[in-house]
Amino acid sequence: MARTPEELPIQRARGEIRDALTAANRLVVVAATGSGKSTQLPKMLLDLDAVKGDIVVLEPRRLAARMLATRVAKELGGEVGGLVGYETRHDRRVSERTRVRFVTDGLFVRQMQRDPTLARIGAVILDEFHERSVAVDVALGLVKLIQDRHRRDLRLIVTSATLEAQRLEGFLDCKTVVAEGRSFPVAIEHLAKPSRETPWDLAGAAIERVLESFAAGRTDDPGHILVFMAGGYEIARTCERAKIALARTGMNAEVLPLHGSLPPEEQDRAVSAVDPTKRRRIIVSTNVAETSLTIDGVRTVIDSGLARVHRYDPLRGLDTLRVEPISKASAEQRAGRAGRTAPGRAIRLWSIAEHERRDSHTMAEVARIDLASAMLETMSLGIDDFARFPWLDPPDATRMGEATKTLATLGAIDPAAPSKGLTEIGRAMARVPAHPRLARALVEGARLGCAGRVARIAAALSDRDPCEGVPPLALLALLERDDPRSDALVREKLVEAAENRSLPREADRLAIREAILVADQLARSVKGTGNDTSNAALDQALIAGFIDRIAFKLERERLHCALAGRRKVELAKESLVHDPGLIVALEVRESGPDHDRLVTIPVAHPVSREAVEQALPQAFDRRITAAWNKDTRAVETLEEELFLDIVVARKARVAKPSPAVERELVARIKSAEIKLDGWDEHCEPWITRVRCVAGWFPERNLLTYSDEDLDVIRTELASGCVRAREVEAKAAIDAIRSALSWDDIQFVEKMAPAAIAMPRGFRMKIEYAIGAPPRGRAKIQDFYGLDETPKVAGGRVPLVVEILGPNYRPLQVTQDLANFWRVLYPEMRNELKRRYPRHEWR
């Protein structure tokens, strides 16, 4: 049975909290999940004489803000919008009588632009601080600055179920109150060993075990079952598996999804109080149910241990959304959902060994996402030095540099003097409740008279995609005859169709209703005149906001695109853009393993070269290069047009002899794609002979055919040529030998002869190798009359001779021929004479 508000664990610390906030203006409160901190702290502050003004509670999620306001209002005997209200981006229930406002953290930071000293506010509660969104970190720093500079009377409470309280206590120089005790104990279970099954299959099996165990009388009533999954796709699959589990066990229960994209009535249905003995529920949720929200009657939590996490990659300049393991602290939060109204059970779908390897706490968002929005917002409040902002965990310099670069590219700050604050464009951007790129496009749209059109596109990109589920043909039907096939335009037309009540039947009406609200809000945030309906004006506005996200689609039949500084970029398969040409990448996603990341563009808008040249006149260039055609085995002249080093057009023609062609041919000779005539047979042996002589006679300073020397010779061979066959027709040995003077050639021939004459007229070929003695081989009869080992290099270097038998197999390898004749030959002669009687034996 649920406890009354007066029985919640947070009430045990009521006196200590009141005393701390009477004596000082800051407090850290640590209380377990289900302790009542989110609902009871605002009520305590209402009764505190030290708090003069409104009480604002910052929540990380819209659903939590709305539900908590509803609960607190009910406990105080009123309706939402009276004493207690809430404000989210698209929903507001407050009045002149409202003193307690539950506000999403991002909205609170934006509201501070209108009220930078929080003049009407007496206390700010940062609830569930452990989630560490950028907005809540910024809010913490801003409130701290206001207290230090203007408002010693302003109260600040930072609260969470899991919190590194000591660090925060030092940062705020304040006291920490720990409200001991969870509402009820929760038994934790892990998998026996790691599993490769999908999260929804593991969850389905766990649901089935829980229901079977209860039906057989082996366990107590599991109450409602709350299942945590990473996202909407996983939730849908888990709901399917849960229904299968119910069918197999014969149990009766309602399976409900819960995530932020659902309509409010469906969210309310999932979290509303129901007696579990009358109608059991299996609620499958994202981490929206991890904090703040308490669903009465939940006694079993099944946790996939996964969440979708935003991360920023400064090397690629992209925000990515990845499914990652949650931290130990988040796992503890989720488990606590089972102990709110009765003893509970948490089943973790990972092993104890895997649990031990997890991070202790969730990494702060400020350390992992794009900081451009946060930098723009803080600078709009007069904080020009982002690095010196009072961060609990300061972001690293690289990522701050990336944010500065983004704002400078968009014209929000002067790149030559970023510390001077926002430009006029930057100040206008800061008033737009959207990412700086979209804000820049809206500001430009207002200047050009197409702000309403940009607002619709920006709204469609800001939250749920209104095009999801609508067939491509239905989307294309929305376009006018002269409109390009554009992912941006169909989103604009879809929102416009909703305004005119002519939506395709497959459209997600809730998503589009939200887009209409956002579009209206965005349009009102900029001041624009005129009504330019041309696509040319829209192109210019979108280019201004995404000036560093202009790509080029290379071919009609392929998705591959070129985007400056990126590899493996493709249009998403669902994109409607077909024709090659310049496009604005309004949305960029990244997927795949870390070693092979693929960048995709789900939302693109084709733009003309003229529009891009107007915005980036220096971005286009022309380049003429020599390039090898492996099919024709010839060098071609390539004339390329480039946009930011992206080749957007290319023409090829047969090249004429030139130094650039020679360099290309030399490269192909070195890569062995062009085979020089007689290279292996004649050139390599000659080069080796020269290098040996150079080693034996260093005083001669012979050319040794270094890489540079050989490149000169290759260039000589390539001179006047454009095709491989022309080079291959030339006698390479002549060019190699002619690199030496006549005297040096004669000296090499004398000191390192290719062959030497034997006593009976046979010329024995000499093989040379760097760092090894020269070698020669001949039949034993050819050595008759030769008493000493032959030598080269003017008698300095003896040969290694290989003496062959009549069967051409070696009889002896030696550098001492005299010793062979004297010692070894007499012993083998009789045997050789017997085996080969027809040969001469001396």
mmCIF file of C-alpha atoms in Angstrom, residues 462-797:
data_model
loop_
_atom_site.group_PDB
_atom_site.id
_atom_site.type_symbol
_atom_site.label_atom_id
_atom_site.label_comp_id
_atom_site.label_asym_id
_atom_site.label_seq_id
_atom_site.Cartn_x
_atom_site.Cartn_y
_atom_site.Cartn_z
ATOM 1 C CA SER A 462 13.515 19.775 -33.791
ATOM 2 C CA ASP A 463 11.577 16.860 -32.363
ATOM 3 C CA ARG A 464 9.673 13.879 -33.758
ATOM 4 C CA ASP A 465 9.889 13.503 -37.514
ATOM 5 C CA PRO A 466 6.402 14.181 -38.964
ATOM 6 C CA CYS A 467 7.346 12.307 -42.167
ATOM 7 C CA GLU A 468 7.840 9.008 -40.353
ATOM 8 C CA GLY A 469 5.381 6.434 -41.679
ATOM 9 C CA VAL A 470 4.236 8.528 -44.645
ATOM 10 C CA PRO A 471 4.927 6.753 -47.992
ATOM 11 C CA PRO A 472 7.384 8.530 -50.321
ATOM 12 C CA LEU A 473 4.756 8.944 -53.046
ATOM 13 C CA ALA A 474 2.413 10.673 -50.615
ATOM 14 C CA LEU A 475 5.223 13.028 -49.614
ATOM 15 C CA LEU A 476 6.196 13.780 -53.205
ATOM 16 C CA ALA A 477 2.567 14.555 -53.995
ATOM 17 C CA LEU A 478 2.809 17.522 -51.606
ATOM 18 C CA LEU A 479 5.412 19.271 -53.767
ATOM 19 C CA GLU A 480 4.603 21.857 -56.409
ATOM 20 C CA ARG A 481 5.509 21.254 -60.042
ATOM 21 C CA ASP A 482 8.659 23.398 -59.922
ATOM 22 C CA ASP A 483 9.801 22.217 -56.496
ATOM 23 C CA PRO A 484 12.935 20.070 -56.304
ATOM 24 C CA ARG A 485 12.740 16.649 -54.655
ATOM 25 C CA SER A 486 13.713 17.823 -51.188
ATOM 26 C CA ASP A 487 13.455 16.202 -47.759
ATOM 27 C CA ALA A 488 13.196 19.682 -46.253
ATOM 28 C CA LEU A 489 10.440 20.866 -48.579
ATOM 29 C CA VAL A 490 8.197 17.849 -47.989
ATOM 30 C CA ARG A 491 8.443 18.473 -44.254
ATOM 31 C CA GLU A 492 7.478 22.088 -44.752
ATOM 32 C CA LYS A 493 4.575 21.077 -46.991
ATOM 33 C CA LEU A 494 3.435 18.426 -44.513
ATOM 34 C CA VAL A 495 3.216 20.969 -41.679
ATOM 35 C CA GLU A 496 1.527 23.415 -44.037
ATOM 36 C CA ALA A 497 -0.964 20.699 -45.083
ATOM 37 C CA ALA A 498 -1.884 20.191 -41.428
ATOM 38 C CA GLU A 499 -2.533 23.896 -41.076
ATOM 39 C CA ASN A 500 -4.843 23.617 -44.124
ATOM 40 C CA ARG A 501 -6.423 20.350 -42.903
ATOM 41 C CA SER A 502 -5.242 18.333 -45.911
ATOM 42 C CA LEU A 503 -2.871 15.779 -44.358
ATOM 43 C CA PRO A 504 -2.099 12.395 -45.919
ATOM 44 C CA ARG A 505 -3.989 9.708 -43.995
ATOM 45 C CA GLU A 506 -0.756 7.964 -42.926
ATOM 46 C CA ALA A 507 0.650 11.064 -41.224
ATOM 47 C CA ASP A 508 1.417 11.053 -37.502
ATOM 48 C CA ARG A 509 -1.024 13.749 -36.433
ATOM 49 C CA LEU A 510 0.417 14.115 -32.947
ATOM 50 C CA ALA A 511 3.925 14.732 -34.299
ATOM 51 C CA ILE A 512 2.552 17.242 -36.778
ATOM 52 C CA ARG A 513 0.510 19.050 -34.121
ATOM 53 C CA GLU A 514 3.685 19.419 -32.096
ATOM 54 C CA ALA A 515 5.526 20.654 -35.197
ATOM 55 C CA ILE A 516 2.850 23.319 -35.745
ATOM 56 C CA LEU A 517 3.284 24.540 -32.157
ATOM 57 C CA VAL A 518 7.072 24.633 -32.535
ATOM 58 C CA ALA A 519 6.857 26.372 -35.920
ATOM 59 C CA ASP A 520 4.645 29.073 -34.449
ATOM 60 C CA GLN A 521 6.999 29.531 -31.515
ATOM 61 C CA LEU A 522 10.044 29.726 -33.792
ATOM 62 C CA ALA A 523 8.421 32.175 -36.192
ATOM 63 C CA ARG A 524 7.493 34.463 -33.287
ATOM 64 C CA SER A 525 11.078 34.378 -31.977
ATOM 65 C CA VAL A 526 12.400 36.290 -35.020
ATOM 66 C CA LYS A 527 11.287 39.591 -36.416
ATOM 67 C CA GLY A 528 10.722 39.427 -40.145
ATOM 68 C CA THR A 529 8.755 41.264 -42.770
ATOM 69 C CA GLY A 530 7.574 40.280 -46.202
ATOM 70 C CA ASN A 531 6.413 36.963 -47.534
ATOM 71 C CA ASP A 532 8.871 35.612 -50.093
ATOM 72 C CA THR A 533 7.559 32.218 -51.223
ATOM 73 C CA SER A 534 10.368 31.546 -53.669
ATOM 74 C CA ASN A 535 12.634 28.566 -53.197
ATOM 75 C CA ALA A 536 15.599 30.847 -53.920
ATOM 76 C CA ALA A 537 15.071 32.729 -50.646
ATOM 77 C CA LEU A 538 14.584 29.477 -48.752
ATOM 78 C CA ASP A 539 17.810 28.120 -50.252
ATOM 79 C CA GLN A 540 19.759 31.132 -49.024
ATOM 80 C CA ALA A 541 18.310 30.843 -45.525
ATOM 81 C CA LEU A 542 19.127 27.147 -45.209
ATOM 82 C CA ILE A 543 22.629 27.665 -46.582
ATOM 83 C CA ALA A 544 23.250 30.359 -43.958
ATOM 84 C CA GLY A 545 22.373 27.957 -41.163
ATOM 85 C CA PHE A 546 24.224 24.969 -42.574
ATOM 86 C CA ILE A 547 27.045 26.683 -44.384
ATOM 87 C CA ASP A 548 29.533 24.041 -43.219
ATOM 88 C CA ARG A 549 27.173 21.165 -44.040
ATOM 89 C CA ILE A 550 26.994 21.563 -47.806
ATOM 90 C CA ALA A 551 27.589 18.291 -49.622
ATOM 91 C CA PHE A 552 27.593 17.091 -53.199
ATOM 92 C CA LYS A 553 25.621 14.092 -54.458
ATOM 93 C CA LEU A 554 27.900 12.486 -56.984
ATOM 94 C CA GLU A 555 25.607 10.288 -59.083
ATOM 95 C CA ARG A 556 21.890 9.870 -59.602
ATOM 96 C CA GLU A 557 21.834 6.117 -59.074
ATOM 97 C CA ARG A 558 24.092 6.048 -56.014
ATOM 98 C CA LEU A 559 23.554 7.366 -52.492
ATOM 99 C CA HIS A 560 27.208 8.333 -52.047
ATOM 100 C CA CYS A 561 27.912 11.996 -51.309
ATOM 101 C CA ALA A 562 31.012 14.077 -50.748
ATOM 102 C CA LEU A 563 31.019 16.221 -47.610
ATOM 103 C CA ALA A 564 34.053 18.294 -46.731
ATOM 104 C CA GLY A 565 36.236 16.564 -44.153
ATOM 105 C CA ARG A 566 34.129 13.379 -44.042
ATOM 106 C CA ARG A 567 34.521 9.810 -45.250
ATOM 107 C CA LYS A 568 31.809 7.304 -46.136
ATOM 108 C CA VAL A 569 28.965 9.788 -46.442
ATOM 109 C CA GLU A 570 25.689 8.623 -47.962
ATOM 110 C CA LEU A 571 22.188 9.919 -48.342
ATOM 111 C CA ALA A 572 19.881 7.860 -46.162
ATOM 112 C CA LYS A 573 17.801 5.341 -48.085
ATOM 113 C CA GLU A 574 14.620 7.169 -47.092
ATOM 114 C CA SER A 575 15.851 10.458 -48.583
ATOM 115 C CA LEU A 576 13.816 11.747 -51.522
ATOM 116 C CA VAL A 577 16.783 13.513 -53.143
ATOM 117 C CA HIS A 578 17.790 11.775 -56.387
ATOM 118 C CA ASP A 579 19.588 14.112 -58.748
ATOM 119 C CA PRO A 580 23.319 14.770 -58.425
ATOM 120 C CA GLY A 581 24.370 18.224 -57.312
ATOM 121 C CA LEU A 582 24.896 20.448 -54.305
ATOM 122 C CA ILE A 583 22.756 19.728 -51.240
ATOM 123 C CA VAL A 584 22.411 21.153 -47.755
ATOM 124 C CA ALA A 585 22.710 18.383 -45.156
ATOM 125 C CA LEU A 586 20.108 19.511 -42.610
ATOM 126 C CA GLU A 587 20.517 16.385 -40.515
ATOM 127 C CA VAL A 588 23.602 14.190 -40.217
ATOM 128 C CA ARG A 589 23.732 10.862 -38.423
ATOM 129 C CA GLU A 590 26.483 8.420 -37.667
ATOM 130 C CA SER A 591 26.290 4.669 -37.226
ATOM 131 C CA GLY A 592 28.370 1.510 -37.284
ATOM 132 C CA PRO A 593 31.359 0.352 -35.212
ATOM 133 C CA ASP A 594 33.997 2.867 -34.140
ATOM 134 C CA HIS A 595 36.539 1.575 -36.667
ATOM 135 C CA ASP A 596 34.139 1.885 -39.602
ATOM 136 C CA ARG A 597 31.672 4.695 -38.925
ATOM 137 C CA LEU A 598 29.170 5.561 -41.670
ATOM 138 C CA VAL A 599 27.839 9.105 -41.920
ATOM 139 C CA THR A 600 24.338 9.362 -43.398
ATOM 140 C CA ILE A 601 22.218 12.352 -44.411
ATOM 141 C CA PRO A 602 18.527 11.652 -43.714
ATOM 142 C CA VAL A 603 17.324 15.171 -44.502
ATOM 143 C CA ALA A 604 18.789 16.981 -47.492
ATOM 144 C CA HIS A 605 17.761 19.951 -49.595
ATOM 145 C CA PRO A 606 19.124 20.547 -53.127
ATOM 146 C CA VAL A 607 20.497 24.036 -53.735
ATOM 147 C CA SER A 608 21.808 25.787 -56.827
ATOM 148 C CA ARG A 609 25.454 26.527 -57.415
ATOM 149 C CA GLU A 610 24.565 30.220 -57.731
ATOM 150 C CA ALA A 611 23.084 30.234 -54.218
ATOM 151 C CA VAL A 612 26.141 28.524 -52.751
ATOM 152 C CA GLU A 613 28.545 30.798 -54.640
ATOM 153 C CA GLN A 614 26.712 33.820 -53.243
ATOM 154 C CA ALA A 615 27.314 32.574 -49.685
ATOM 155 C CA LEU A 616 30.761 31.053 -50.260
ATOM 156 C CA PRO A 617 32.384 32.781 -53.238
ATOM 157 C CA GLN A 618 35.856 31.500 -52.350
ATOM 158 C CA ALA A 619 34.746 27.891 -51.955
ATOM 159 C CA PHE A 620 34.824 27.029 -55.663
ATOM 160 C CA ASP A 621 38.046 26.312 -57.498
ATOM 161 C CA ARG A 622 39.325 24.692 -60.690
ATOM 162 C CA ARG A 623 42.173 22.197 -60.840
ATOM 163 C CA ILE A 624 43.968 20.684 -63.824
ATOM 164 C CA THR A 625 45.938 17.546 -63.086
ATOM 165 C CA ALA A 626 47.534 14.619 -64.874
ATOM 166 C CA ALA A 627 45.917 11.297 -63.972
ATOM 167 C CA TRP A 628 46.601 7.701 -64.908
ATOM 168 C CA ASN A 629 43.902 5.753 -66.727
ATOM 169 C CA LYS A 630 44.517 2.097 -65.948
ATOM 170 C CA ASP A 631 42.184 0.939 -68.708
ATOM 171 C CA THR A 632 43.931 2.771 -71.546
ATOM 172 C CA ARG A 633 47.322 2.633 -69.775
ATOM 173 C CA ALA A 634 47.865 6.265 -70.583
ATOM 174 C CA VAL A 635 48.013 9.599 -68.780
ATOM 175 C CA GLU A 636 45.013 11.890 -69.145
ATOM 176 C CA THR A 637 44.550 15.546 -68.360
ATOM 177 C CA LEU A 638 41.794 15.953 -65.779
ATOM 178 C CA GLU A 639 39.994 19.244 -65.496
ATOM 179 C CA GLU A 640 38.143 19.271 -62.153
ATOM 180 C CA GLU A 641 35.792 21.743 -60.542
ATOM 181 C CA LEU A 642 36.016 21.747 -56.758
ATOM 182 C CA PHE A 643 33.815 22.933 -53.929
ATOM 183 C CA LEU A 644 35.725 22.991 -50.619
ATOM 184 C CA ASP A 645 38.104 20.337 -52.013
ATOM 185 C CA ILE A 646 35.114 18.232 -53.103
ATOM 186 C CA VAL A 647 35.251 17.341 -56.798
ATOM 187 C CA VAL A 648 31.861 18.336 -58.215
ATOM 188 C CA ALA A 649 32.638 18.017 -61.941
ATOM 189 C CA ARG A 650 35.359 16.305 -63.943
ATOM 190 C CA LYS A 651 36.390 16.218 -67.634
ATOM 191 C CA ALA A 652 39.153 14.020 -69.056
ATOM 192 C CA ARG A 653 41.091 14.322 -72.319
ATOM 193 C CA VAL A 654 44.243 12.782 -73.761
ATOM 194 C CA ALA A 655 47.272 14.429 -72.238
ATOM 195 C CA LYS A 656 50.153 16.087 -74.067
ATOM 196 C CA PRO A 657 53.768 15.522 -72.995
ATOM 197 C CA SER A 658 54.592 17.710 -70.014
ATOM 198 C CA PRO A 659 56.488 17.559 -66.703
ATOM 199 C CA ALA A 660 53.232 16.609 -64.930
ATOM 200 C CA VAL A 661 52.707 13.718 -67.355
ATOM 201 C CA GLU A 662 56.316 12.620 -66.835
ATOM 202 C CA ARG A 663 55.787 12.589 -63.057
ATOM 203 C CA GLU A 664 52.668 10.439 -63.446
ATOM 204 C CA LEU A 665 54.484 7.985 -65.732
ATOM 205 C CA VAL A 666 57.410 7.801 -63.307
ATOM 206 C CA ALA A 667 54.968 6.956 -60.505
ATOM 207 C CA ARG A 668 53.573 4.113 -62.612
ATOM 208 C CA ILE A 669 57.082 2.823 -63.385
ATOM 209 C CA LYS A 670 57.845 2.754 -59.663
ATOM 210 C CA SER A 671 54.573 0.947 -58.899
ATOM 211 C CA ALA A 672 55.453 -1.645 -61.610
ATOM 212 C CA GLU A 673 52.343 -0.803 -63.633
ATOM 213 C CA ILE A 674 54.770 0.085 -66.439
ATOM 214 C CA LYS A 675 57.411 -2.604 -67.068
ATOM 215 C CA LEU A 676 60.655 -1.190 -68.447
ATOM 216 C CA ASP A 677 62.254 -3.178 -71.236
ATOM 217 C CA GLY A 678 64.966 -5.537 -69.982
ATOM 218 C CA TRP A 679 64.864 -4.156 -66.461
ATOM 219 C CA ASP A 680 65.208 -7.456 -64.620
ATOM 220 C CA GLU A 681 67.508 -9.052 -67.193
ATOM 221 C CA HIS A 682 69.924 -6.209 -67.833
ATOM 222 C CA CYS A 683 69.313 -3.122 -65.684
ATOM 223 C CA GLU A 684 69.183 -4.636 -62.193
ATOM 224 C CA PRO A 685 72.414 -6.704 -62.730
ATOM 225 C CA TRP A 686 74.234 -3.613 -64.045
ATOM 226 C CA ILE A 687 73.102 -1.465 -61.096
ATOM 227 C CA THR A 688 74.294 -4.157 -58.675
ATOM 228 C CA ARG A 689 77.715 -4.364 -60.432
ATOM 229 C CA VAL A 690 78.124 -0.585 -60.208
ATOM 230 C CA ARG A 691 77.190 -0.534 -56.527
ATOM 231 C CA CYS A 692 79.672 -3.339 -55.775
ATOM 232 C CA VAL A 693 82.484 -1.498 -57.568
ATOM 233 C CA ALA A 694 81.558 1.712 -55.741
ATOM 234 C CA GLY A 695 81.933 -0.200 -52.462
ATOM 235 C CA TRP A 696 85.275 -1.690 -53.423
ATOM 236 C CA PHE A 697 86.656 1.610 -54.774
ATOM 237 C CA PRO A 698 85.053 4.444 -52.761
ATOM 238 C CA GLU A 699 87.721 6.850 -53.940
ATOM 239 C CA ARG A 700 86.208 6.736 -57.440
ATOM 240 C CA ASN A 701 82.972 8.431 -56.193
ATOM 241 C CA LEU A 702 80.893 6.424 -58.592
ATOM 242 C CA LEU A 703 77.191 7.169 -59.047
ATOM 243 C CA THR A 704 75.320 4.454 -57.093
ATOM 244 C CA TYR A 705 71.814 4.740 -58.582
ATOM 245 C CA SER A 706 70.089 6.150 -55.498
ATOM 246 C CA ASP A 707 66.315 6.641 -55.579
ATOM 247 C CA GLU A 708 66.898 10.203 -56.749
ATOM 248 C CA ASP A 709 69.288 9.015 -59.482
ATOM 249 C CA LEU A 710 66.795 6.410 -60.666
ATOM 250 C CA ASP A 711 63.973 8.981 -60.732
ATOM 251 C CA VAL A 712 66.079 11.140 -63.046
ATOM 252 C CA ILE A 713 66.594 8.145 -65.337
ATOM 253 C CA ARG A 714 62.905 7.192 -65.228
ATOM 254 C CA THR A 715 61.989 10.776 -66.086
ATOM 255 C CA GLU A 716 64.348 10.613 -69.042
ATOM 256 C CA LEU A 717 62.639 7.418 -70.222
ATOM 257 C CA ALA A 718 59.191 9.032 -69.775
ATOM 258 C CA SER A 719 60.164 12.199 -71.616
ATOM 259 C CA GLY A 720 57.953 12.830 -74.630
ATOM 260 C CA CYS A 721 55.618 9.976 -73.748
ATOM 261 C CA VAL A 722 51.995 9.805 -72.574
ATOM 262 C CA ARG A 723 51.296 6.064 -72.934
ATOM 263 C CA ALA A 724 52.807 3.051 -71.222
ATOM 264 C CA ARG A 725 53.719 1.344 -74.506
ATOM 265 C CA GLU A 726 55.820 4.354 -75.542
ATOM 266 C CA VAL A 727 57.900 4.086 -72.381
ATOM 267 C CA GLU A 728 58.140 0.309 -72.580
ATOM 268 C CA ALA A 729 59.497 0.528 -76.153
ATOM 269 C CA LYS A 730 62.627 2.347 -74.986
ATOM 270 C CA ALA A 731 65.810 0.448 -74.114
ATOM 271 C CA ALA A 732 66.113 1.082 -70.418
ATOM 272 C CA ILE A 733 69.663 -0.299 -70.152
ATOM 273 C CA ASP A 734 70.981 2.416 -72.437
ATOM 274 C CA ALA A 735 69.561 5.114 -70.141
ATOM 275 C CA ILE A 736 70.888 3.303 -67.080
ATOM 276 C CA ARG A 737 74.452 2.946 -68.466
ATOM 277 C CA SER A 738 74.588 6.439 -69.900
ATOM 278 C CA ALA A 739 74.121 7.879 -66.413
ATOM 279 C CA LEU A 740 77.872 7.075 -65.961
ATOM 280 C CA SER A 741 80.754 8.597 -67.872
ATOM 281 C CA TRP A 742 82.562 6.547 -70.526
ATOM 282 C CA ASP A 743 85.582 6.104 -68.238
ATOM 283 C CA ASP A 744 83.406 4.942 -65.331
ATOM 284 C CA ILE A 745 81.594 2.450 -67.556
ATOM 285 C CA GLN A 746 84.904 0.988 -68.693
ATOM 286 C CA PHE A 747 86.150 0.849 -65.113
ATOM 287 C CA VAL A 748 83.052 -1.044 -63.978
ATOM 288 C CA GLU A 749 83.336 -3.476 -66.906
ATOM 289 C CA LYS A 750 86.932 -4.142 -65.949
ATOM 290 C CA MET A 751 86.509 -4.391 -62.174
ATOM 291 C CA ALA A 752 83.207 -6.240 -62.206
ATOM 292 C CA PRO A 753 83.031 -8.121 -65.505
ATOM 293 C CA ALA A 754 79.769 -9.814 -66.409
ATOM 294 C CA ALA A 755 81.726 -12.992 -67.194
ATOM 295 C CA ILE A 756 85.305 -14.245 -67.189
ATOM 296 C CA ALA A 757 87.053 -16.544 -69.667
ATOM 297 C CA MET A 758 87.935 -20.034 -68.414
ATOM 298 C CA PRO A 759 91.037 -21.979 -69.629
ATOM 299 C CA ARG A 760 89.056 -24.061 -72.161
ATOM 300 C CA GLY A 761 87.241 -21.060 -73.661
ATOM 301 C CA PHE A 762 83.998 -21.203 -71.625
ATOM 302 C CA ARG A 763 82.862 -17.791 -70.337
ATOM 303 C CA MET A 764 81.626 -18.141 -66.755
ATOM 304 C CA LYS A 765 78.869 -15.662 -65.841
ATOM 305 C CA ILE A 766 79.474 -13.756 -62.575
ATOM 306 C CA GLU A 767 76.597 -12.969 -60.231
ATOM 307 C CA TYR A 768 77.007 -9.919 -57.993
ATOM 308 C CA ALA A 769 75.201 -9.049 -54.733
ATOM 309 C CA ILE A 770 75.655 -6.157 -52.332
ATOM 310 C CA GLY A 771 77.401 -7.270 -49.148
ATOM 311 C CA ALA A 772 78.299 -10.735 -50.461
ATOM 312 C CA PRO A 773 81.193 -12.068 -52.584
ATOM 313 C CA PRO A 774 80.549 -12.512 -56.327
ATOM 314 C CA ARG A 775 79.682 -16.020 -57.458
ATOM 315 C CA GLY A 776 80.353 -18.104 -60.594
ATOM 316 C CA ARG A 777 79.476 -21.660 -61.571
ATOM 317 C CA ALA A 778 80.804 -24.040 -64.224
ATOM 318 C CA LYS A 779 81.390 -27.748 -64.852
ATOM 319 C CA ILE A 780 84.512 -29.227 -63.277
ATOM 320 C CA GLN A 781 86.182 -29.795 -66.674
ATOM 321 C CA ASP A 782 85.951 -26.020 -67.353
ATOM 322 C CA PHE A 783 88.093 -25.439 -64.272
ATOM 323 C CA TYR A 784 90.931 -27.690 -65.588
ATOM 324 C CA GLY A 785 94.017 -25.572 -65.932
ATOM 325 C CA LEU A 786 92.808 -23.010 -63.382
ATOM 326 C CA ASP A 787 94.924 -23.524 -60.264
ATOM 327 C CA GLU A 788 93.818 -20.498 -58.217
ATOM 328 C CA THR A 789 90.405 -19.005 -57.415
ATOM 329 C CA PRO A 790 89.445 -16.325 -59.978
ATOM 330 C CA LYS A 791 89.280 -12.767 -58.678
ATOM 331 C CA VAL A 792 87.633 -9.512 -59.706
ATOM 332 C CA ALA A 793 88.137 -5.872 -58.627
ATOM 333 C CA GLY A 794 91.697 -5.954 -59.928
ATOM 334 C CA GLY A 795 92.508 -9.046 -57.906
ATOM 335 C CA ARG A 796 91.030 -7.727 -54.638
ATOM 336 C CA VAL A 797 87.904 -9.877 -54.420
#
